[in-house]
Every structure is written in structure tokens, then in C-alpha cells.
Backbone as numpy.savetxt, mean C-alpha at the origin, in Angstrom:
# Nx Ny Nz CAx CAy CAz Cx Cy Cz
-5.28 -26.29 -1.58 -5.25 -25.45 -0.89 -3.69 -24.36 0.19
-3.71 -23.82 -0.23 -2.42 -22.87 -0.27 -1.55 -23.02 1.16
-0.41 -23.97 0.68 0.81 -24.20 2.34 1.40 -22.85 2.85
0.62 -22.82 3.27 1.65 -21.29 3.97 3.13 -21.76 4.33
3.38 -22.65 4.57 4.85 -23.32 4.46 5.69 -22.72 3.68
5.55 -22.84 2.36 6.37 -21.90 1.67 6.13 -20.79 1.58
6.13 -20.23 2.54 5.81 -18.54 2.13 8.01 -18.27 1.31
7.92 -17.37 0.93 9.40 -16.73 0.90 9.94 -16.74 1.84
9.56 -16.10 2.75 10.34 -14.67 3.40 9.99 -15.80 4.85
11.21 -16.17 5.27 11.25 -17.20 6.71 11.12 -16.34 7.86
10.36 -15.73 8.13 11.05 -14.93 9.29 11.33 -13.53 9.32
11.38 -13.22 10.26 12.25 -11.30 10.83 13.25 -11.42 11.31
14.51 -10.58 11.03 15.56 -10.88 12.03 15.00 -10.51 13.12
15.64 -10.20 13.89 16.24 -10.29 15.57 15.69 -8.56 15.83
17.11 -8.10 14.39 16.57 -6.67 15.16 15.54 -5.84 14.38
14.22 -6.49 14.22 12.67 -5.71 13.71 11.92 -6.20 15.01
12.56 -6.94 16.18 11.79 -7.30 17.48 11.52 -6.10 18.13
11.65 -4.73 17.70 11.44 -3.39 18.06 10.92 -2.78 17.81
10.05 -3.48 17.08 8.97 -3.03 15.94 7.96 -3.95 15.88
8.58 -5.44 15.94 6.95 -5.50 16.31 6.07 -5.46 17.94
7.56 -5.11 18.68 7.31 -4.51 20.13 5.56 -4.62 19.75
6.13 -2.88 18.57 5.34 -1.61 19.44 4.22 -2.28 17.93
3.47 -2.51 16.88 2.15 -3.72 17.19 2.02 -4.26 17.45
2.66 -5.03 18.61 1.78 -6.12 19.59 1.29 -4.99 20.28
1.38 -3.75 20.91 1.84 -3.23 21.88 0.35 -2.62 21.96
-0.20 -2.35 19.94 -0.83 -1.59 19.35 -1.84 -2.96 19.41
-1.91 -4.05 19.50 -3.11 -4.53 19.02 -2.99 -4.67 20.08
-2.49 -4.90 21.81 -3.26 -5.14 22.60 -3.78 -4.05 23.54
-3.48 -2.97 22.99 -4.24 -1.94 23.77 -5.41 -1.89 23.58
-5.97 -2.32 21.98 -7.58 -1.87 21.06 -8.22 -3.01 22.33
-8.17 -4.04 22.97 -8.60 -5.12 23.78 -8.62 -3.70 24.88
-8.04 -2.54 25.14 -8.57 -2.14 26.02 -8.78 -0.95 25.91
-8.99 -0.99 25.05 -9.60 1.41 23.80 -11.30 0.69 24.61
-12.03 2.23 24.14 -12.79 2.02 23.89 -13.03 1.66 22.74
-14.08 0.90 21.40 -13.48 -0.43 20.39 -14.07 0.65 19.43
-14.89 1.59 20.06 -15.14 3.17 18.60 -14.36 3.83 18.01
-13.52 3.24 18.93 -11.81 4.08 18.40 -10.94 3.09 17.22
-11.50 1.79 17.54 -10.92 0.82 16.74 -11.39 0.16 15.53
-10.71 0.79 14.04 -11.78 -0.21 13.27 -10.18 -0.19 12.27
-10.57 -0.99 11.06 -9.52 -1.72 9.88 -10.52 -2.32 9.36
-10.15 -3.57 8.19 -10.49 -3.77 6.92 -9.03 -5.95 7.00
-10.62 -6.28 6.30 -9.52 -7.35 5.75 -9.94 -7.56 4.10
-9.13 -7.71 3.26 -9.63 -7.93 1.76 -8.81 -9.33 1.23
-9.58 -9.57 0.09 -8.85 -10.74 -0.87 -9.11 -10.06 -2.21
-8.09 -9.91 -3.25 -8.50 -9.74 -4.24 -7.36 -10.74 -5.33
-8.13 -11.01 -6.73 -7.31 -11.75 -7.77 -7.42 -10.75 -8.39
-5.87 -10.30 -9.03 -5.69 -9.45 -10.22 -5.12 -11.11 -12.07
-5.27 -9.73 -12.66 -4.61 -10.70 -13.93 -4.63 -9.43 -15.01
-3.68 -10.07 -15.89 -4.10 -8.81 -16.88 -4.37 -10.04 -18.29
-5.32 -10.65 -18.00 -5.82 -11.87 -19.00 -5.36 -12.29 -19.94
-3.70 -12.06 -20.05 -3.67 -12.89 -21.23 -3.65 -14.97 -21.04
-3.85 -14.90 -22.18 -4.08 -16.44 -21.71 -3.10 -16.50 -21.41
-3.61 -18.35 -20.58 -2.62 -19.35 -19.25 -1.35 -19.53 -20.01
-1.63 -20.11 -21.55 -0.45 -20.54 -21.92 0.44 -19.87 -22.42
0.34 -18.56 -22.68 1.42 -17.48 -23.02 2.54 -17.20 -21.85
3.54 -16.86 -21.84 4.37 -16.73 -20.89 3.77 -14.97 -20.68
3.86 -14.23 -21.17 2.93 -12.45 -20.45 2.12 -12.60 -19.33
1.15 -14.01 -19.22 -0.09 -14.13 -17.93 1.29 -13.81 -17.16
0.30 -13.32 -16.18 0.65 -12.60 -14.62 -0.77 -12.65 -14.35
-0.85 -13.63 -13.02 -2.45 -14.04 -12.52 -1.28 -13.49 -10.87
-2.47 -13.29 -9.72 -1.68 -13.15 -8.63 -3.34 -13.28 -7.48
-3.36 -13.44 -6.06 -3.72 -13.46 -4.96 -3.39 -12.54 -4.73
-4.33 -11.48 -3.50 -3.77 -10.77 -2.61 -3.97 -10.70 -1.23
-3.61 -11.08 -0.59 -4.61 -10.14 1.31 -3.74 -9.93 2.00
-4.62 -8.85 2.61 -3.89 -7.97 3.20 -4.94 -7.08 4.30
-3.74 -6.82 4.72 -5.21 -6.46 6.55 -4.86 -4.59 6.97
-4.60 -3.92 7.98 -5.60 -2.88 8.40 -5.87 -2.35 9.58
-5.17 -2.29 10.27 -6.09 -1.97 12.22 -5.41 -0.48 12.45
-6.25 -0.04 12.72 -6.14 1.72 12.39 -7.03 1.67 14.59
-5.85 2.52 14.87 -6.58 3.12 16.35 -6.41 4.27 16.24
-7.37 5.32 16.73 -7.98 6.76 16.68 -7.56 7.03 17.90
-6.96 8.54 18.41 -6.82 9.00 19.47 -7.13 10.39 19.08
-7.51 11.30 20.30 -7.90 12.77 19.45 -8.01 12.83 17.83
-7.81 13.69 17.43 -7.26 13.39 16.11 -6.88 12.77 15.36
-5.78 11.90 15.54 -4.85 10.72 15.13 -5.16 9.75 15.13
-4.95 9.02 14.37 -4.62 7.58 13.85 -3.29 6.80 13.95
-3.26 6.02 14.65 -2.08 4.67 14.40 -2.40 4.16 13.58
-1.41 3.37 13.08 -2.33 1.81 11.54 -0.87 1.25 11.17
-1.72 0.36 11.35 -0.84 -0.85 10.58 -1.70 -1.83 8.97
-0.10 -1.84 8.72 -0.66 -2.90 7.00 0.10 -3.96 6.72
-0.18 -4.59 6.28 0.58 -5.79 5.47 -0.49 -6.51 5.19
0.22 -8.13 4.22 -0.73 -8.66 3.87 0.49 -9.54 2.92
0.17 -10.23 2.22 0.82 -11.60 0.88 0.17 -11.43 -0.18
0.86 -12.38 -1.01 0.39 -12.37 -2.10 0.72 -13.90 -2.28
-0.47 -14.54 -3.54 0.04 -16.00 -4.18 0.19 -15.84 -5.76
1.70 -15.87 -6.20 2.20 -15.85 -7.97 1.19 -16.89 -8.86
1.05 -16.79 -9.65 0.34 -18.58 -10.02 1.05 -18.14 -11.68
2.24 -17.82 -11.95 2.88 -18.27 -13.28 3.77 -17.58 -12.98
5.47 -17.66 -13.85 7.08 -17.64 -13.52 7.59 -18.41 -12.13
7.75 -17.43 -11.03 8.35 -17.65 -9.55 7.06 -17.53 -9.23
6.63 -19.00 -8.98 5.01 -19.06 -8.40 5.79 -19.60 -7.49
4.73 -18.88 -6.21 4.54 -19.16 -4.61 4.04 -18.21 -3.87
4.35 -18.61 -2.80 3.49 -17.63 -1.89 4.16 -16.21 -1.33
4.24 -14.86 -1.38 5.22 -13.92 -0.80 4.78 -13.48 0.52
5.23 -12.46 1.13 5.08 -11.48 2.20 5.11 -10.17 1.56
4.19 -9.29 1.48 4.66 -7.77 1.31 5.92 -7.20 2.62
5.72 -5.70 2.21 6.32 -5.56 3.54 5.20 -5.07 4.69
5.62 -4.86 5.31 4.63 -4.38 6.66 5.09 -2.90 7.03
3.71 -1.90 7.15 4.22 -0.28 7.51 3.22 -0.34 8.84
4.09 0.53 9.21 3.22 1.48 10.74 3.42 2.86 11.36
2.23 3.32 11.20 2.69 5.09 11.03 1.74 5.24 11.97
1.37 6.73 11.59 0.40 7.98 12.68 0.15 9.29 11.44
-1.38 9.24 11.47 -1.56 10.26 10.29 -2.64 11.03 11.21
-3.01 12.18 10.57 -3.88 12.88 10.42 -4.35 13.24 9.29
-5.53 13.44 9.54 -6.37 13.14 7.66 -6.55 15.15 7.69
-7.33 15.51 8.98 -7.97 16.71 9.20 -6.68 18.08 10.70
-5.69 18.48 9.74 -4.13 18.28 10.82 -5.21 20.54 10.65
-5.37 20.47 9.44 -6.08 22.09 8.93 -6.49 21.95 8.30
-7.80 23.01 8.80 -8.77 22.34 7.61 -8.86 24.80 7.25
-10.03 24.54 6.00 -10.71 25.62 5.02 -11.53 25.62 4.60
-12.65 26.37 5.07 -14.03 26.69 4.37 -14.64 25.77 5.10
-15.57 24.83 4.77 -15.77 23.58 5.93 -16.04 21.96 4.87
-15.23 22.50 3.73 -14.68 20.50 3.46 -13.09 20.60 2.88
-12.27 21.83 2.74 -11.54 21.22 2.23 -10.25 21.03 3.71
-9.00 20.03 3.80 -9.38 19.67 4.57 -6.61 19.34 4.41
-5.51 19.59 5.25 -5.11 19.21 4.97 -4.09 18.56 6.09
-3.85 17.28 6.05 -3.52 16.01 6.83 -1.99 15.95 6.86
-1.34 15.01 7.40 0.22 14.17 7.12 -0.03 13.17 7.86
1.03 12.26 7.24 0.95 10.82 7.59 2.82 10.60 7.99
3.22 9.98 8.62 4.22 9.43 8.61 4.65 7.94 9.52
5.17 7.28 8.33 4.71 5.83 8.23 6.58 5.78 8.52
7.00 3.88 8.73 7.85 3.13 8.32 7.37 1.94 8.14
8.32 1.84 7.07 8.55 -0.36 7.45 9.13 -0.56 7.85
8.73 -2.18 7.97 9.05 -3.47 8.73 9.15 -3.79 7.01
10.61 -4.41 6.86 10.63 -5.35 5.59 10.58 -6.20 5.40
9.58 -6.66 5.67 8.46 -8.58 6.16 8.99 -8.72 4.61
9.31 -7.84 3.50 9.41 -8.94 1.62 10.90 -9.11 1.46
9.81 -9.99 0.64 11.94 -10.51 -0.02 12.73 -9.44 -0.69
11.48 -8.69 -1.45 12.41 -7.80 -2.14 13.47 -6.80 -1.10
12.54 -6.85 -0.13 13.39 -6.05 0.69 14.81 -6.43 1.67
14.27 -8.12 1.58 14.77 -8.98 2.32 16.66 -8.98 1.48
16.36 -9.24 0.63 17.69 -9.35 -0.84 17.92 -8.19 -0.97
17.73 -7.15 -0.33 18.51 -5.59 -0.23 18.98 -5.31 0.67
18.86 -5.81 1.58 19.11 -5.78 2.50 18.26 -4.04 3.92
17.17 -3.19 3.34 17.03 -2.66 3.99 16.39 -2.90 4.63
17.13 -2.00 6.14 16.61 -1.40 7.93 15.45 -1.46 8.05
14.67 -0.15 6.82 13.64 0.46 6.84 13.09 1.45 6.48
12.11 2.17 6.24 12.04 3.29 5.44 11.06 3.55 5.93
11.32 5.01 5.83 10.28 6.24 6.33 9.87 7.70 5.09
8.21 7.49 5.60 7.55 8.22 4.38 6.70 8.50 4.74
7.10 10.73 3.93 6.66 11.73 4.61 5.38 12.10 3.92
3.71 12.36 3.65 2.68 12.34 3.09 2.00 13.31 3.62
1.69 14.20 2.56 1.38 15.23 2.97 -0.21 15.55 2.44
-1.05 14.95 2.56 -2.89 14.60 2.22 -3.57 15.30 1.75
-3.84 15.85 0.61 -5.36 17.18 0.42 -6.13 16.91 0.00
-7.48 17.38 0.41 -8.78 16.69 0.13 -9.71 18.08 -0.01
-10.76 17.65 -0.72 -11.70 18.72 -0.64 -12.82 17.93 -0.86
-14.11 18.42 -1.11 -15.74 17.92 -1.30 -16.52 18.95 -1.72
-17.11 18.30 -2.85 -18.67 19.03 -3.28 -19.66 18.09 -3.83
-20.12 18.20 -2.53 -20.75 17.05 -2.61 -20.90 15.71 -2.46
-20.82 14.94 -4.13 -20.97 13.52 -4.36 -19.60 13.36 -4.67
-18.93 14.69 -4.38 -17.86 14.30 -5.87 -16.52 14.38 -4.52
-15.84 14.09 -4.38 -14.14 14.40 -3.17 -13.09 14.26 -4.85
-11.87 15.01 -3.36 -10.49 15.00 -4.71 -9.86 15.21 -4.17
-8.76 14.27 -4.12 -7.53 14.14 -3.26 -6.21 13.96 -4.06
-4.68 15.15 -3.54 -4.44 15.32 -3.53 -2.50 14.69 -3.08
-2.25 14.08 -2.75 -0.98 13.91 -2.23 0.48 13.46 -2.24
1.37 14.80 -2.25 2.80 15.12 -2.80 3.51 13.84 -1.47
5.22 13.32 -1.99 5.02 12.30 -0.90 6.46 11.97 -0.49
7.67 11.85 -0.13 8.71 11.53 -0.28 9.25 9.94 0.42
10.41 9.96 0.57 10.62 8.29 0.83 12.04 7.80 0.92
12.29 7.63 2.17 13.51 8.22 2.41 14.05 6.40 2.91
14.80 5.28 2.39 15.27 4.63 2.49 16.03 4.12 3.17
16.12 3.72 4.02 17.81 3.00 4.61 18.63 1.23 4.38
18.87 1.49 3.84 20.12 0.10 3.34 20.72 -0.15 4.01
21.53 -1.44 4.54 22.49 -1.74 4.42 24.02 -1.81 4.06
23.61 -1.86 2.34 24.28 -1.17 1.15 23.81 -0.03 0.40
24.99 0.12 -0.05 24.03 1.47 -2.40 23.62 0.01 -2.47
24.36 -0.87 -2.64 23.99 -1.49 -4.02 23.32 -2.69 -3.73
22.97 -3.56 -4.79 23.11 -4.91 -4.45 22.88 -5.80 -5.49
24.59 -6.38 -5.59 24.67 -7.27 -7.01 24.47 -6.15 -7.92
24.06 -5.69 -9.20 24.67 -5.30 -10.05 23.68 -4.05 -10.22
22.78 -3.88 -9.18 21.96 -3.07 -8.68 21.97 -1.81 -8.10
22.25 -0.47 -8.53 22.52 0.60 -6.95 20.92 0.37 -6.59
21.37 0.98 -5.37 19.72 0.91 -4.73 19.47 2.24 -4.32
18.06 1.95 -4.63 17.23 3.32 -5.05 17.11 4.36 -3.13
17.49 5.45 -2.58 17.61 6.09 -1.15 16.39 7.24 -0.74
15.77 7.80 -2.08 14.80 8.77 -2.18 14.34 8.06 -3.24
12.37 8.72 -2.74 11.42 8.39 -3.49 10.67 9.30 -3.44
10.25 10.62 -4.36 9.33 11.46 -4.54 8.26 10.98 -5.92
6.88 11.32 -4.79 5.77 10.44 -5.60 4.90 11.61 -5.20
3.43 11.92 -6.41 2.57 12.05 -5.64 1.45 11.37 -6.23
0.19 10.95 -6.01 -0.95 10.69 -5.81 -2.01 11.48 -5.67
-2.93 11.17 -6.67 -3.61 12.45 -6.74 -5.20 11.57 -7.53
-6.60 12.08 -7.34 -8.09 11.29 -7.85 -9.23 12.34 -7.90
-9.86 11.45 -8.22 -11.01 12.12 -8.14 -12.04 11.06 -7.93
-13.20 10.99 -6.91 -14.19 9.70 -6.49 -15.55 10.56 -6.87
-16.21 9.50 -7.39 -17.97 10.15 -7.09 -18.68 8.82 -6.30
-19.48 9.25 -5.63 -20.11 8.61 -4.32 -21.80 8.49 -4.31
-22.64 7.65 -4.98 -23.77 7.09 -5.97 -24.44 6.71 -4.68
-25.23 6.27 -3.49 -25.99 5.87 -3.24 -24.71 5.43 -2.05
-24.56 3.69 -2.29 -23.50 2.85 -1.96 -22.98 2.27 -3.08
-22.95 3.36 -4.00 -21.09 2.58 -4.63 -20.55 3.57 -5.56
-19.37 4.08 -5.70 -18.44 4.41 -5.43 -17.26 4.47 -6.78
-17.25 6.11 -7.58 -16.12 5.42 -8.53 -14.83 5.98 -8.19
-13.17 5.98 -8.54 -12.56 6.73 -8.78 -11.63 7.23 -9.42
-11.20 7.81 -10.23 -10.15 7.58 -10.67 -9.02 8.51 -10.10
-7.86 7.81 -10.44 -6.31 7.76 -9.44 -5.54 7.64 -11.24
-4.42 8.62 -10.17 -2.92 8.49 -11.21 -2.00 8.54 -10.30
-1.12 7.94 -9.94 0.54 7.87 -9.07 1.25 7.79 -10.00
2.41 9.28 -9.59 3.83 9.29 -10.23 5.09 9.65 -9.82
5.75 9.30 -9.66 7.05 9.66 -9.06 7.91 9.04 -9.64
9.59 9.81 -8.84 10.89 9.94 -9.38 11.64 9.19 -8.13
12.95 9.10 -8.35 13.26 8.10 -7.74 15.24 8.22 -7.52
15.34 8.75 -6.86 17.40 9.11 -6.36 18.47 7.18 -6.02
19.12 7.21 -6.49 20.24 6.57 -6.59 20.43 6.57 -5.09
21.51 6.27 -4.36 22.45 6.46 -3.56 23.49 6.91 -3.54
24.24 7.11 -5.21 25.30 7.70 -6.20 24.66 8.99 -7.14
22.80 9.38 -7.30 22.91 9.99 -7.53 22.31 10.16 -8.70
22.39 9.06 -8.59 21.22 9.26 -10.75 19.92 9.06 -10.04
19.19 10.33 -10.94 17.46 9.81 -10.78 17.24 9.58 -11.33
15.49 8.68 -11.87 15.42 7.90 -13.07 14.05 9.25 -13.46
13.81 9.16 -14.47 12.66 9.72 -15.14 11.01 9.62 -14.42
10.73 10.62 -14.55 8.86 10.58 -13.96 8.73 9.27 -14.83
7.61 8.66 -13.79 6.75 7.64 -14.58 5.40 7.72 -14.01
4.49 7.30 -14.79 3.34 7.28 -14.40 2.48 6.20 -14.15
1.64 6.28 -13.34 0.64 4.84 -13.56 -1.27 5.59 -13.06
-2.09 4.71 -13.53 -3.49 5.52 -13.65 -4.67 4.03 -13.67
-5.46 4.35 -12.31 -6.44 2.63 -11.87 -7.90 3.87 -12.12
-8.21 3.61 -12.63 -10.16 3.21 -12.61 -10.76 1.89 -11.30
-11.21 2.25 -11.01 -11.83 1.47 -9.88 -13.39 1.79 -9.36
-14.14 1.20 -8.85 -15.86 1.47 -8.53 -16.09 0.30 -7.53
-16.63 0.86 -6.70 -16.00 -0.15 -5.41 -17.52 0.13 -5.00
-18.53 -0.86 -3.93 -19.97 -1.14 -4.14 -20.06 -1.88 -2.57
-20.47 -0.90 -1.98 -20.53 -1.79 -0.29 -22.07 -2.18 0.10
-21.53 -3.47 0.26 -22.92 -4.28 0.08 -23.42 -4.30 1.20
-22.99 -3.98 1.76 -23.25 -3.90 3.64 -23.00 -3.17 3.99
-22.98 -2.85 5.44 -22.26 -2.03 6.26 -20.76 -2.01 6.51
-20.68 -3.53 6.49 -19.46 -4.26 6.61 -19.14 -4.63 5.35
-19.73 -5.10 4.21 -18.83 -5.98 3.48 -19.27 -5.77 2.21
-17.73 -5.58 1.11 -18.14 -4.76 0.37 -17.36 -5.37 -0.91
-17.53 -4.84 -1.92 -16.76 -5.43 -3.13 -15.66 -4.45 -4.75
-15.44 -4.60 -4.69 -14.38 -4.06 -5.63 -13.94 -4.08 -6.98
-13.91 -3.43 -8.54 -13.21 -3.69 -9.69 -12.10 -2.85 -9.99
-12.06 -2.98 -10.53 -10.59 -1.79 -10.48 -9.50 -2.42 -12.01
-9.19 -1.32 -12.90 -7.92 -1.60 -14.06 -7.66 -0.98 -13.86
-5.69 -0.99 -13.89 -4.22 -0.17 -14.05 -3.69 -0.35 -14.90
-2.94 0.98 -15.39 -1.79 -0.01 -16.14 -1.06 -0.02 -15.85
-0.57 -0.66 -14.63 -0.10 -0.96 -13.41 0.14 -2.66 -12.84
0.88 -3.34 -12.89 0.52 -4.30 -11.95 1.12 -4.94 -10.47
2.08 -3.60 -10.37 2.05 -3.38 -8.42 0.64 -1.72 -8.56
-0.04 -1.60 -8.81 -0.48 0.27 -8.56 -0.54 0.40 -7.82
-1.46 -1.02 -6.64 -2.17 -0.54 -5.72 -1.40 -0.46 -3.97
-0.24 -1.44 -4.71 0.57 -1.79 -3.35 1.37 -1.03 -3.19
2.02 -0.35 -4.30 2.98 0.82 -4.29 2.90 2.38 -3.99
0.73 2.70 -4.50 0.30 3.40 -2.95 0.24 3.12 -1.91
0.82 1.97 -1.04 0.59 1.87 0.02 1.70 2.08 0.23
2.23 1.62 0.16 4.24 1.01 -0.12 4.61 0.02 0.82
3.77 -0.78 0.58 3.09 -2.36 0.92 4.47 -3.30 -0.05
4.18 -3.39 -0.73 5.50 -4.21 -1.43 6.32 -4.93 -1.81
7.17 -3.96 -0.95 8.11 -4.39 -1.03 9.17 -2.92 -1.82
10.69 -3.01 -2.05 11.66 -1.63 -2.29 11.18 -1.85 -4.37
10.32 -1.62 -4.59 10.33 -1.66 -6.10 10.24 -0.44 -6.33
10.74 0.37 -6.59 10.81 1.90 -6.96 10.09 2.68 -6.82
8.67 2.94 -8.21 7.75 2.92 -7.77 6.92 1.95 -8.05
7.01 1.77 -9.90 5.96 0.48 -10.14 6.19 0.27 -11.37
6.09 -1.04 -11.32 6.27 -1.70 -12.89 5.26 -1.76 -13.87
5.27 -1.15 -14.78 4.55 -0.48 -16.22 4.30 -1.32 -17.43
4.86 -2.58 -17.25 5.02 -3.87 -17.86 3.99 -4.26 -19.19
2.50 -4.47 -17.56 1.23 -4.78 -18.74 0.35 -3.87 -17.62
-0.77 -4.17 -18.11 -2.58 -3.70 -17.09 -2.70 -5.09 -16.37
-3.43 -4.28 -15.41 -4.00 -5.24 -14.45 -5.31 -4.70 -14.55
-6.00 -6.19 -13.88 -7.30 -5.98 -13.67 -7.58 -6.52 -12.44
-8.59 -6.67 -11.36 -8.68 -7.08 -10.27 -10.02 -7.03 -10.31
-10.04 -7.80 -9.09 -12.03 -7.86 -8.43 -10.85 -8.18 -6.77
-11.85 -7.29 -5.79 -11.95 -8.29 -4.46 -13.14 -7.83 -3.86
-12.82 -8.64 -2.90 -14.03 -8.40 -1.27 -13.21 -8.11 -0.45
-14.22 -7.44 0.26 -13.40 -7.14 1.69 -14.33 -7.43 2.91
-13.80 -6.96 3.90 -14.46 -6.57 5.82 -14.18 -5.42 6.17
-15.13 -4.53 6.25 -14.17 -3.75 7.27 -15.28 -3.74 8.41
-14.49 -2.91 9.68 -15.31 -2.79 11.22 -14.99 -2.01 11.73
């Protein structure tokens, strides 16, 4: 059984108490709000590159995450966080970053099915990555563009993120100040099954102005809605942190790690 006391991140500095207060108020307010305005999910994912466990290249992780949404008018306040257990190399249990934000996926509509929205989110640096880099917070702006044709849906989301660190460097590493990325994909729904192909690409600038080349990572996933609340998913990606990088919760990793392909199976409960 997992020993929670071995989690590497030993709490959150007091300077983040005001963000925790915001999260607490959101959770408290849902108790008095119309519960039809509250939604979210919890999920557990096992991922591996399926290299023999005796091989030094083997990667195996168990990831858990949770999301809470509160919708009012056309806007949604959301909180997303989680953690993961590493079974190879630096074995241990770690926290991811926590994000809190507001979004509106239908800010502007065209024709019958097209939508342009926005999402603004802040990072609460609860991960070991962000703690080591002395990240205060990060601000990310996203502009999701979606459309639907029958059972086919399409999304294209340009994003820009600004990091706020205490220092411009950490050891010998030049820290990242800006990240520009694009998340796009297409999905097909057939009854209770959805297949999705997505692409995440991005570039980053350090505080000293050095820019990284554009990198791209792709993912193919199938999601089966077993019941109105329970679902399972199978996914494959050429990046071990693709899904965390898409959400922005893994920590201060510039875009994603392309060292190895990743395969995962997830189970979740949505409400």
C-alpha cells in the first residue's frame, strides 16, 4: 500500500495561503449552490513504456488526478490537481502542480456548432519541480476554437503562458519565462465510445531570451463511457508527460519529454 507520508512535496509555503483560501471558498460555496452547477471527475491512470522492468529504460507510473468545476452564467471556475507514484529510477510519490482558473467555451458562436472561448488559469506550485525552480506562479491564457459535424468534433487551442520565478536560473539551468503552444485534435463519437487524435506543439523562451525549437507530441486515445458516471480510457503517446503538459499540472516542464513512447489505461468517475 502506498505510504502517503513519503510524498516528496512537504506542504505549501505560507505565501500560497491566499490561493488555498480561494480553493477553499470555491469548495465551500458548492455546498450552498445548486448542485446542478457543480461537476468534476476523479481518475486513476497507470502508464508505462512497456520496456522490460529489468531494463534501465523502463518507465512505470501510477497517476491520480481530480477536477472540480463550478458553473455560473456561461463561465466555469475550475480547480485541477493530482499526484503520481514512480516505480523506476527516482522511486517515490510526488504531487503535480495545482491549477485554478476560469473558462468560457462559448464566448463567441458562429453558425450552429462553432464556438470560440477563453480560459485563464493560475498555477499553484505544489510540485517538486516548481519548488526546486522557485516558481511563484504561472499565468496561462488559452483560446479554444471548436466545431462539430455530426459525430465528429474538432478543436484548435492556441495558448501562451508566463512563468514567475524568484530567480532567472536554477543551478546551471536557465529557467523558462514564456511558453507558446498549440493543442489541436479531432474526435469521433459512436454511441458510448469516443476516439480522439490530438497534437500538442510548443516552443519556449528563457529569461535570457534564448528560444527552444518547436517540439511536437501526438496522442491517440479511446474512451468508453461505461455508465453515466464511470468511464475507462486507453491511450498512447510519443511523450511520457503529454497529458500533464496539456493540462499544465505536471510542474515547470517547458513543453514535454520526448524520450519515450507512453501507453496508459485509465479509470475514472465523473459527476
